[in-house]
PDB file of C-alpha atoms in Angstrom:
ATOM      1  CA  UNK A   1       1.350   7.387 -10.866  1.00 59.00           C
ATOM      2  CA  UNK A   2       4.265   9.473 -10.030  1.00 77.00           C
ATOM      3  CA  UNK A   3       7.805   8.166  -9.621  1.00 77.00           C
ATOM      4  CA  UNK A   4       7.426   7.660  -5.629  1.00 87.00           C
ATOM      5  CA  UNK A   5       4.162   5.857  -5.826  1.00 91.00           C
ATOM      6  CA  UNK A   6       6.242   3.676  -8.711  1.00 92.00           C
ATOM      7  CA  UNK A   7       8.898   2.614  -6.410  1.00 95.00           C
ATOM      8  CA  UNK A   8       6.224   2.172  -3.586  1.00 96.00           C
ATOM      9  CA  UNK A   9       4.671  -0.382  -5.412  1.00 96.00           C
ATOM     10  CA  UNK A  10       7.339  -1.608  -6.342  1.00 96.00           C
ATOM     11  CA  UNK A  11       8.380  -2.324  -2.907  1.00 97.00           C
ATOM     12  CA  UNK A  12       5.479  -3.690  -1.755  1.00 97.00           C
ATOM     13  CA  UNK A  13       5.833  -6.177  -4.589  1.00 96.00           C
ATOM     14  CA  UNK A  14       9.160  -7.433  -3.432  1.00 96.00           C
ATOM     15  CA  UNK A  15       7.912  -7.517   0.226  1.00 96.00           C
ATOM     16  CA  UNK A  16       4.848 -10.048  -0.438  1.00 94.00           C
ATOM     17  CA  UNK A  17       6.631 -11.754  -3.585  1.00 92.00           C
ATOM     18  CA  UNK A  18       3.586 -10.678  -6.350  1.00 93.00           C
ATOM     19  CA  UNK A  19       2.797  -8.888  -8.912  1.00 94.00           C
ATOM     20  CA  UNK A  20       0.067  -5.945  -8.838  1.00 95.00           C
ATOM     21  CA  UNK A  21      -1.010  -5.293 -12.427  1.00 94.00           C
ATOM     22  CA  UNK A  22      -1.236  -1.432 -12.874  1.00 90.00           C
ATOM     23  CA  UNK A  23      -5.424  -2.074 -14.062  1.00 92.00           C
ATOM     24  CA  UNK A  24      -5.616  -3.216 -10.581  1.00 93.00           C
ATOM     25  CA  UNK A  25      -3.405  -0.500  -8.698  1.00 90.00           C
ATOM     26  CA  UNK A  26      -5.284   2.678  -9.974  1.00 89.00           C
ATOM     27  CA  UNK A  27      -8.807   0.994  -8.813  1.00 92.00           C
ATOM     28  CA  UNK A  28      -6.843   0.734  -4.918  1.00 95.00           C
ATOM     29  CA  UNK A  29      -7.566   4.521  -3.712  1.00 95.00           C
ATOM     30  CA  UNK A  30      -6.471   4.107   0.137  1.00 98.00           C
ATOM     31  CA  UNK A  31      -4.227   2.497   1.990  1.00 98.00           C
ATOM     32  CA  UNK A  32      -6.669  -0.309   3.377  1.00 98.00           C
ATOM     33  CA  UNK A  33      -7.658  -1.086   0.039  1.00 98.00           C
ATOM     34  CA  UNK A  34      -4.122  -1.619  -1.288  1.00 98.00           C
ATOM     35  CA  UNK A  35      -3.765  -4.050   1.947  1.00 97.00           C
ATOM     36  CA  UNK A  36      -7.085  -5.449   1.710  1.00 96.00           C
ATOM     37  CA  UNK A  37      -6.290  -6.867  -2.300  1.00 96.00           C
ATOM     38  CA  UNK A  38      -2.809  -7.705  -1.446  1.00 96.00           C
ATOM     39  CA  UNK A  39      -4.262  -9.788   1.397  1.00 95.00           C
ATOM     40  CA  UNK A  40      -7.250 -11.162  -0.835  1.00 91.00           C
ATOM     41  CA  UNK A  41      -5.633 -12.135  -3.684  1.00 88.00           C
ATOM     42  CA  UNK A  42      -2.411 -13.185  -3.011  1.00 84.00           C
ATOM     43  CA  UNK A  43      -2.834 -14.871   0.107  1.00 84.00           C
ATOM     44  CA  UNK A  44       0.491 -14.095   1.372  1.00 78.00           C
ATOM     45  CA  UNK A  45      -0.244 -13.884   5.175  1.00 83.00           C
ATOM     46  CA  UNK A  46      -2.963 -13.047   7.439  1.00 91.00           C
ATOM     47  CA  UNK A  47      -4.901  -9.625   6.829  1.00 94.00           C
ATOM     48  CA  UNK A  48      -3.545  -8.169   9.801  1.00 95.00           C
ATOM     49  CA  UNK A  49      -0.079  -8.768   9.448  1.00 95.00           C
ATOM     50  CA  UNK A  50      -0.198  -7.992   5.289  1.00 97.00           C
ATOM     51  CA  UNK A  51      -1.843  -4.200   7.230  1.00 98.00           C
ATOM     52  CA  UNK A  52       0.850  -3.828   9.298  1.00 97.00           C
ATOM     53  CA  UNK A  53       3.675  -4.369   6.843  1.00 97.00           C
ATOM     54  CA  UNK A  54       1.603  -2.068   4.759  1.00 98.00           C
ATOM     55  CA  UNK A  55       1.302   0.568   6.814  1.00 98.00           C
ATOM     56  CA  UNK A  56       4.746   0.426   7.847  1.00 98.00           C
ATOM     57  CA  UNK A  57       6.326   0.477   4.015  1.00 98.00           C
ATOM     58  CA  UNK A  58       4.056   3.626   3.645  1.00 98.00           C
ATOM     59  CA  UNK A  59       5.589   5.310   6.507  1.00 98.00           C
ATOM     60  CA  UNK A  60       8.902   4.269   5.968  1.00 97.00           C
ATOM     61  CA  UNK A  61       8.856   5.178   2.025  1.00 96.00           C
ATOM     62  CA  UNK A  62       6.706   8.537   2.657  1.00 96.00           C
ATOM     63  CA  UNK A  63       7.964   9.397   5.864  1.00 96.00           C
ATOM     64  CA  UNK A  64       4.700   9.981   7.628  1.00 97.00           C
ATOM     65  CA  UNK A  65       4.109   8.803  11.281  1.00 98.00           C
ATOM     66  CA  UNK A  66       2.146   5.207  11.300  1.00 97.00           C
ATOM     67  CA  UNK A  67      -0.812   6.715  13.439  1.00 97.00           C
ATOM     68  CA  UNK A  68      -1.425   8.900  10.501  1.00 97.00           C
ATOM     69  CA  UNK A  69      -2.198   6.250   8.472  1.00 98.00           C
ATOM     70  CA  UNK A  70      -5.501   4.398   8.394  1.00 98.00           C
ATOM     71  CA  UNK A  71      -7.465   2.018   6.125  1.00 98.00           C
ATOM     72  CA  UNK A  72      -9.578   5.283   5.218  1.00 98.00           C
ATOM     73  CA  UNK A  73      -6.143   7.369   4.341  1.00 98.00           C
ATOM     74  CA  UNK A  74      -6.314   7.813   1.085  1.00 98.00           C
ATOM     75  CA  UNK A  75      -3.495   8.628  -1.001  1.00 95.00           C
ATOM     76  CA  UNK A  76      -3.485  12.035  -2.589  1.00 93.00           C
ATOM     77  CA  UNK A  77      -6.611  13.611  -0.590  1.00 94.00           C
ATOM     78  CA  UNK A  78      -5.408  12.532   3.191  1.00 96.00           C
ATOM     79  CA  UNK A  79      -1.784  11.523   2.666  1.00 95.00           C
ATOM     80  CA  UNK A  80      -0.617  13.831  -0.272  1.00 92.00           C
ATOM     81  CA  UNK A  81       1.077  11.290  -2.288  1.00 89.00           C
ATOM     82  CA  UNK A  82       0.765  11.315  -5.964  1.00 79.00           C
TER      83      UNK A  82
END
């Protein structure tokens, strides 16, 4: 994980209060999947508002429009993040 995705995470982290251990981070390929866990196993609000603030970190951090990003995106193929 390059230093971008690093402070990506890291933002996210601070956002929803938790932890994501880095085993589970390299298994979360796209961006729905990152949402989906965050929303599964922290519990920190309801699916579709953990998406949103998703999606809006990743467009704010990468600077890439939000209707470019979709549960499918994934990170390096679709959204060339590394």
């Amino acid at each position: 994980m390059g230093l971008d995705m690093t402070a990506f995470v890291m933002e996210i982290e601070e956002t929803f209060g938790i932890s994501i251990p880095d085993k589970d981070y390299q298994d979360l390929d796209t961006v729905g999947a990152l949402s989906d866990y965050v929303a599964r196993q922290y519990r920190v609000a309801e699916p579709d508002d953990v998406w949103q603030t998703v999606r809006r970190i990743t467009s704010e951090h990468f600077n890439i429009p939000p209707a470019e990003i979709k549960p499918t995106s994934r990170w390096g193929e679709d959204l060339q993040i590394y």
